[in-house]
Amino acid sequence: MQNLGRIGRNRPYGQSAWPQAPFCLRLTLTQRQEICEVTIVQSRPQNVGYEAARKAMIDSQLRTSGVNAEFVLRRMSVVPREEYVPEHARGTAYMDRAIRLDNGRFLGAPVVQGMMLQEAAPRPGDKALLVDGGSGYMAELLKPLVGELEVVSAGDATAQSRKAADIDLLIVDGAVEQLPDSLTRRLVEDGRIVTGQVQNGLTRLARGRKVAGQIALLPLAEVGMPILPEFAIPKSWSF
């Protein structure tokens, strides 16, 4: 790009330093300024915009919604959420909404993901099992916060029946109508669970523990969460 500071120097009055366009096209000063501004914006590193969006997400979404745990804010400030959505959706990666993925799944809204992680309260010695919602984002947030992390898809989550109880923390990244015994059986006694629930068509965040072999869940907040159809209650027919 030419040095704009030299425009008009050492030239007769009225002679422009801007290259003349074909067919004698002339640009007004306003049009030239607009071209310059667009060029500057387009040449700016894209990751600078994402970093600013990430900070705005933390300040205007997470903190104002009660997500203030330092470990949550730290992880969500460094994990690039835009890398877990389709290319065409990167510009909306930090908006307060769920994003549809190319595989038909959804990446949950930032506040919901932050609330889940905060309620899970992962510990360095935990062996955790994550039922992934389809994006891989929650797994990346959680990975350095626990001692060992196992990730399964919603489709594979029901094939856990042969495994012994060895999980301290179970996180289901989505809303479910029911939790199969084959999955909850893997929780150790007093093991913790964070999941979404579907009740009467509404989705809620819930937290619970395994006590005397049973899962007791406490609904925490009504939030919009992607529903995992693999955990739907089978429809019964009556005649």
mmCIF file of C-alpha atoms in Angstrom:
data_model
loop_
_atom_site.group_PDB
_atom_site.id
_atom_site.type_symbol
_atom_site.label_atom_id
_atom_site.label_comp_id
_atom_site.label_asym_id
_atom_site.label_seq_id
_atom_site.Cartn_x
_atom_site.Cartn_y
_atom_site.Cartn_z
ATOM 1 C CA MET A 1 0.000 0.000 0.000
ATOM 2 C CA GLN A 2 1.251 3.476 -0.733
ATOM 3 C CA ASN A 3 2.303 5.809 2.039
ATOM 4 C CA LEU A 4 -0.806 7.936 2.493
ATOM 5 C CA GLY A 5 1.254 10.586 4.249
ATOM 6 C CA ARG A 6 2.904 11.553 0.954
ATOM 7 C CA ILE A 7 -0.257 12.147 -1.027
ATOM 8 C CA GLY A 8 -0.213 15.601 -2.554
ATOM 9 C CA ARG A 9 3.512 16.276 -2.017
ATOM 10 C CA ASN A 10 5.695 17.214 -5.029
ATOM 11 C CA ARG A 11 2.731 17.037 -7.397
ATOM 12 C CA PRO A 12 0.806 19.788 -9.167
ATOM 13 C CA TYR A 13 -2.367 20.834 -7.452
ATOM 14 C CA GLY A 14 -5.164 18.363 -8.193
ATOM 15 C CA GLN A 15 -2.890 15.483 -9.266
ATOM 16 C CA SER A 16 -3.709 12.358 -7.263
ATOM 17 C CA ALA A 17 -1.187 9.922 -5.787
ATOM 18 C CA TRP A 18 -3.758 7.131 -6.155
ATOM 19 C CA PRO A 19 -3.279 4.885 -9.219
ATOM 20 C CA GLN A 20 -5.748 5.697 -11.949
ATOM 21 C CA ALA A 21 -8.327 2.959 -12.519
ATOM 22 C CA PRO A 22 -9.055 1.530 -15.981
ATOM 23 C CA PHE A 23 -11.492 3.387 -18.212
ATOM 24 C CA CYS A 24 -10.638 6.645 -16.418
ATOM 25 C CA LEU A 25 -12.686 5.638 -13.357
ATOM 26 C CA ARG A 26 -12.304 8.238 -10.644
ATOM 27 C CA LEU A 27 -12.925 7.677 -6.939
ATOM 28 C CA THR A 28 -14.127 10.325 -4.525
ATOM 29 C CA LEU A 29 -12.164 11.015 -1.348
ATOM 30 C CA THR A 30 -14.840 9.226 0.706
ATOM 31 C CA GLN A 31 -14.590 6.128 -1.489
ATOM 32 C CA ARG A 32 -10.811 6.122 -1.154
ATOM 33 C CA GLN A 33 -11.067 6.318 2.629
ATOM 34 C CA GLU A 34 -13.522 3.422 2.653
ATOM 35 C CA ILE A 35 -11.146 1.306 0.558
ATOM 36 C CA CYS A 36 -8.306 2.113 2.934
ATOM 37 C CA GLU A 37 -10.392 1.220 5.993
ATOM 38 C CA VAL A 38 -11.517 -2.097 4.492
ATOM 39 C CA THR A 39 -7.925 -2.952 3.575
ATOM 40 C CA ILE A 40 -6.750 -2.279 7.128
ATOM 41 C CA VAL A 41 -9.527 -4.382 8.680
ATOM 42 C CA GLN A 42 -8.938 -7.285 6.295
ATOM 43 C CA SER A 43 -5.195 -7.266 6.951
ATOM 44 C CA ARG A 44 -5.689 -7.412 10.717
ATOM 45 C CA PRO A 45 -4.895 -10.888 12.175
ATOM 46 C CA GLN A 46 -8.161 -12.806 12.559
ATOM 47 C CA ASN A 47 -7.173 -14.312 15.903
ATOM 48 C CA VAL A 48 -7.095 -10.811 17.425
ATOM 49 C CA GLY A 49 -10.848 -10.572 16.841
ATOM 50 C CA TYR A 50 -11.448 -13.986 18.383
ATOM 51 C CA GLU A 51 -9.409 -13.110 21.464
ATOM 52 C CA ALA A 52 -11.481 -9.971 21.959
ATOM 53 C CA ALA A 53 -14.687 -11.974 21.498
ATOM 54 C CA ARG A 54 -13.471 -14.532 24.033
ATOM 55 C CA LYS A 55 -12.810 -11.811 26.592
ATOM 56 C CA ALA A 56 -16.225 -10.255 25.939
ATOM 57 C CA MET A 57 -17.825 -13.682 26.415
ATOM 58 C CA ILE A 58 -16.214 -14.005 29.833
ATOM 59 C CA ASP A 59 -17.012 -10.478 30.996
ATOM 60 C CA SER A 60 -20.521 -10.033 29.592
ATOM 61 C CA GLN A 61 -21.877 -13.593 29.600
ATOM 62 C CA LEU A 62 -20.125 -15.841 32.113
ATOM 63 C CA ARG A 63 -19.455 -13.419 34.967
ATOM 64 C CA THR A 64 -22.881 -11.811 34.740
ATOM 65 C CA SER A 65 -24.526 -15.249 34.886
ATOM 66 C CA GLY A 66 -22.735 -16.339 38.044
ATOM 67 C CA VAL A 67 -19.991 -18.349 36.352
ATOM 68 C CA ASN A 68 -17.054 -16.975 38.306
ATOM 69 C CA ALA A 69 -14.962 -20.014 39.245
ATOM 70 C CA GLU A 70 -11.388 -19.142 38.353
ATOM 71 C CA PHE A 71 -10.623 -22.513 36.772
ATOM 72 C CA VAL A 72 -13.636 -22.166 34.453
ATOM 73 C CA LEU A 73 -12.750 -18.645 33.345
ATOM 74 C CA ARG A 74 -9.139 -19.630 32.836
ATOM 75 C CA ARG A 75 -9.979 -22.607 30.617
ATOM 76 C CA MET A 76 -12.625 -20.790 28.599
ATOM 77 C CA SER A 77 -10.261 -17.869 28.035
ATOM 78 C CA VAL A 78 -7.635 -20.047 26.342
ATOM 79 C CA VAL A 79 -9.611 -22.725 24.480
ATOM 80 C CA PRO A 80 -10.494 -21.349 21.009
ATOM 81 C CA ARG A 81 -14.207 -22.043 20.763
ATOM 82 C CA GLU A 82 -14.211 -21.013 17.093
ATOM 83 C CA GLU A 83 -12.196 -24.129 16.226
ATOM 84 C CA TYR A 84 -15.053 -26.396 17.319
ATOM 85 C CA VAL A 85 -17.704 -25.057 14.954
ATOM 86 C CA PRO A 86 -18.059 -25.133 11.157
ATOM 87 C CA GLU A 87 -16.113 -22.522 9.202
ATOM 88 C CA HIS A 88 -19.249 -20.576 8.316
ATOM 89 C CA ALA A 89 -20.239 -20.315 12.011
ATOM 90 C CA ARG A 90 -16.940 -19.023 13.386
ATOM 91 C CA GLY A 91 -18.180 -15.457 13.423
ATOM 92 C CA THR A 92 -20.928 -16.426 15.892
ATOM 93 C CA ALA A 93 -18.865 -18.837 18.015
ATOM 94 C CA TYR A 94 -18.909 -16.536 21.053
ATOM 95 C CA MET A 95 -22.534 -15.456 20.910
ATOM 96 C CA ASP A 96 -24.892 -16.618 23.658
ATOM 97 C CA ARG A 97 -26.455 -19.420 21.639
ATOM 98 C CA ALA A 98 -26.012 -23.054 20.689
ATOM 99 C CA ILE A 99 -24.428 -23.679 17.289
ATOM 100 C CA ARG A 100 -25.418 -26.452 14.936
ATOM 101 C CA LEU A 101 -22.497 -28.598 13.791
ATOM 102 C CA ASP A 102 -21.934 -30.351 10.490
ATOM 103 C CA ASN A 103 -22.579 -33.730 12.155
ATOM 104 C CA GLY A 104 -26.095 -32.684 13.159
ATOM 105 C CA ARG A 105 -25.112 -32.138 16.797
ATOM 106 C CA PHE A 106 -24.843 -28.834 18.637
ATOM 107 C CA LEU A 107 -22.201 -26.944 20.574
ATOM 108 C CA GLY A 108 -23.937 -25.603 23.676
ATOM 109 C CA ALA A 109 -24.055 -21.897 24.476
ATOM 110 C CA PRO A 110 -21.011 -20.528 26.359
ATOM 111 C CA VAL A 111 -22.920 -19.864 29.584
ATOM 112 C CA VAL A 112 -24.330 -23.402 29.651
ATOM 113 C CA GLN A 113 -20.903 -24.941 29.070
ATOM 114 C CA GLY A 114 -19.425 -22.755 31.793
ATOM 115 C CA MET A 115 -22.184 -23.652 34.248
ATOM 116 C CA MET A 116 -21.686 -27.368 33.612
ATOM 117 C CA LEU A 117 -17.956 -27.133 34.200
ATOM 118 C CA GLN A 118 -18.428 -25.052 37.348
ATOM 119 C CA GLU A 119 -20.979 -27.477 38.815
ATOM 120 C CA ALA A 120 -18.758 -30.444 37.986
ATOM 121 C CA ALA A 121 -15.969 -28.990 40.156
ATOM 122 C CA PRO A 122 -13.342 -31.340 38.656
ATOM 123 C CA ARG A 123 -10.413 -32.397 40.830
ATOM 124 C CA PRO A 124 -6.865 -33.336 39.817
ATOM 125 C CA GLY A 125 -7.337 -36.875 41.132
ATOM 126 C CA ASP A 126 -10.670 -37.507 39.392
ATOM 127 C CA LYS A 127 -11.201 -40.199 36.837
ATOM 128 C CA ALA A 128 -13.854 -38.603 34.662
ATOM 129 C CA LEU A 129 -16.190 -39.902 31.992
ATOM 130 C CA LEU A 130 -17.587 -37.402 29.500
ATOM 131 C CA VAL A 131 -20.487 -38.172 27.199
ATOM 132 C CA ASP A 132 -19.530 -35.803 24.416
ATOM 133 C CA GLY A 133 -22.205 -33.638 22.848
ATOM 134 C CA GLY A 134 -20.537 -33.894 19.451
ATOM 135 C CA SER A 135 -18.150 -30.934 19.329
ATOM 136 C CA GLY A 136 -15.165 -31.977 21.457
ATOM 137 C CA TYR A 137 -15.134 -28.547 23.121
ATOM 138 C CA MET A 138 -16.103 -29.723 26.597
ATOM 139 C CA ALA A 139 -13.454 -32.446 26.456
ATOM 140 C CA GLU A 140 -10.789 -29.846 25.722
ATOM 141 C CA LEU A 141 -11.975 -27.680 28.626
ATOM 142 C CA LEU A 142 -12.001 -30.606 31.035
ATOM 143 C CA LYS A 143 -8.856 -32.499 30.038
ATOM 144 C CA PRO A 144 -6.225 -30.668 32.155
ATOM 145 C CA LEU A 145 -8.530 -30.390 35.182
ATOM 146 C CA VAL A 146 -8.803 -34.115 35.981
ATOM 147 C CA GLY A 147 -6.386 -36.963 36.492
ATOM 148 C CA GLU A 148 -7.814 -39.119 33.717
ATOM 149 C CA LEU A 149 -10.484 -38.413 31.129
ATOM 150 C CA GLU A 150 -12.467 -40.922 29.094
ATOM 151 C CA VAL A 151 -14.652 -39.546 26.317
ATOM 152 C CA VAL A 152 -17.486 -41.462 24.669
ATOM 153 C CA SER A 153 -20.109 -40.451 22.142
ATOM 154 C CA ALA A 154 -23.778 -40.445 23.050
ATOM 155 C CA GLY A 155 -24.229 -43.449 20.800
ATOM 156 C CA ASP A 156 -21.521 -45.454 22.571
ATOM 157 C CA ALA A 157 -22.540 -44.398 26.078
ATOM 158 C CA THR A 158 -25.046 -47.233 26.421
ATOM 159 C CA ALA A 159 -22.350 -49.858 25.836
ATOM 160 C CA GLN A 160 -20.717 -49.404 29.231
ATOM 161 C CA SER A 161 -22.432 -52.239 31.106
ATOM 162 C CA ARG A 162 -19.452 -54.587 31.267
ATOM 163 C CA LYS A 163 -17.131 -52.058 32.817
ATOM 164 C CA ALA A 164 -16.639 -51.877 36.569
ATOM 165 C CA ALA A 165 -17.466 -48.865 38.722
ATOM 166 C CA ASP A 166 -14.364 -46.727 38.368
ATOM 167 C CA ILE A 167 -15.567 -43.207 37.564
ATOM 168 C CA ASP A 168 -15.488 -40.345 40.085
ATOM 169 C CA LEU A 169 -17.139 -37.783 37.821
ATOM 170 C CA LEU A 170 -19.691 -38.235 35.042
ATOM 171 C CA ILE A 171 -20.562 -35.334 32.744
ATOM 172 C CA VAL A 172 -23.214 -35.593 30.057
ATOM 173 C CA ASP A 173 -22.815 -32.720 27.600
ATOM 174 C CA GLY A 174 -26.481 -32.400 26.694
ATOM 175 C CA ALA A 175 -30.001 -32.874 28.008
ATOM 176 C CA VAL A 176 -31.426 -36.373 28.492
ATOM 177 C CA GLU A 177 -34.784 -37.877 29.383
ATOM 178 C CA GLN A 178 -33.145 -40.756 31.230
ATOM 179 C CA LEU A 179 -29.720 -42.064 32.178
ATOM 180 C CA PRO A 180 -29.220 -45.748 31.371
ATOM 181 C CA ASP A 181 -28.039 -48.044 34.151
ATOM 182 C CA SER A 182 -25.191 -49.149 31.911
ATOM 183 C CA LEU A 183 -23.782 -45.644 32.228
ATOM 184 C CA THR A 184 -24.505 -44.763 35.854
ATOM 185 C CA ARG A 185 -23.199 -48.158 36.945
ATOM 186 C CA ARG A 186 -19.726 -46.908 36.169
ATOM 187 C CA LEU A 187 -19.916 -44.273 38.897
ATOM 188 C CA VAL A 188 -18.261 -45.178 42.185
ATOM 189 C CA GLU A 189 -20.208 -44.709 45.400
ATOM 190 C CA ASP A 190 -20.498 -40.978 46.148
ATOM 191 C CA GLY A 191 -19.448 -40.281 42.565
ATOM 192 C CA ARG A 192 -20.635 -36.970 41.111
ATOM 193 C CA ILE A 193 -22.703 -36.330 38.016
ATOM 194 C CA VAL A 194 -23.577 -33.227 36.008
ATOM 195 C CA THR A 195 -26.066 -33.488 33.180
ATOM 196 C CA GLY A 196 -28.929 -31.800 31.439
ATOM 197 C CA GLN A 197 -32.461 -33.066 31.978
ATOM 198 C CA VAL A 198 -35.522 -32.965 29.756
ATOM 199 C CA GLN A 199 -38.730 -32.564 31.744
ATOM 200 C CA ASN A 200 -42.075 -31.651 30.184
ATOM 201 C CA GLY A 201 -40.320 -30.375 27.094
ATOM 202 C CA LEU A 202 -38.001 -28.073 29.059
ATOM 203 C CA THR A 203 -34.275 -28.545 29.557
ATOM 204 C CA ARG A 204 -32.586 -28.033 32.911
ATOM 205 C CA LEU A 205 -29.092 -28.326 34.294
ATOM 206 C CA ALA A 206 -28.837 -30.845 37.129
ATOM 207 C CA ARG A 207 -26.198 -32.042 39.551
ATOM 208 C CA GLY A 208 -26.159 -35.169 41.688
ATOM 209 C CA ARG A 209 -24.364 -38.049 43.389
ATOM 210 C CA LYS A 210 -24.534 -41.780 43.560
ATOM 211 C CA VAL A 211 -25.790 -42.717 47.015
ATOM 212 C CA ALA A 212 -26.440 -46.310 48.082
ATOM 213 C CA GLY A 213 -26.231 -47.347 44.459
ATOM 214 C CA GLN A 214 -28.872 -44.835 43.326
ATOM 215 C CA ILE A 215 -28.513 -41.578 41.409
ATOM 216 C CA ALA A 216 -30.080 -38.562 43.114
ATOM 217 C CA LEU A 217 -30.270 -35.495 40.864
ATOM 218 C CA LEU A 218 -31.004 -31.929 41.921
ATOM 219 C CA PRO A 219 -32.310 -29.597 39.167
ATOM 220 C CA LEU A 220 -30.371 -26.334 39.283
ATOM 221 C CA ALA A 221 -31.544 -24.016 36.529
ATOM 222 C CA GLU A 222 -33.745 -23.970 33.475
ATOM 223 C CA VAL A 223 -31.375 -23.411 30.567
ATOM 224 C CA GLY A 224 -31.456 -24.101 26.861
ATOM 225 C CA MET A 225 -29.455 -27.255 26.167
ATOM 226 C CA PRO A 226 -29.077 -29.504 23.133
ATOM 227 C CA ILE A 227 -31.090 -32.713 23.590
ATOM 228 C CA LEU A 228 -29.374 -36.074 23.109
ATOM 229 C CA PRO A 229 -31.936 -38.341 21.394
ATOM 230 C CA GLU A 230 -30.016 -41.489 22.369
ATOM 231 C CA PHE A 231 -31.280 -41.028 25.934
ATOM 232 C CA ALA A 232 -34.951 -40.610 25.085
ATOM 233 C CA ILE A 233 -37.511 -42.695 26.974
ATOM 234 C CA PRO A 234 -38.965 -45.262 24.563
ATOM 235 C CA LYS A 235 -42.477 -44.346 23.519
ATOM 236 C CA SER A 236 -45.097 -46.817 24.701
ATOM 237 C CA TRP A 237 -48.273 -47.660 22.821
ATOM 238 C CA SER A 238 -51.630 -48.248 24.422
ATOM 239 C CA PHE A 239 -54.620 -49.914 22.779
#
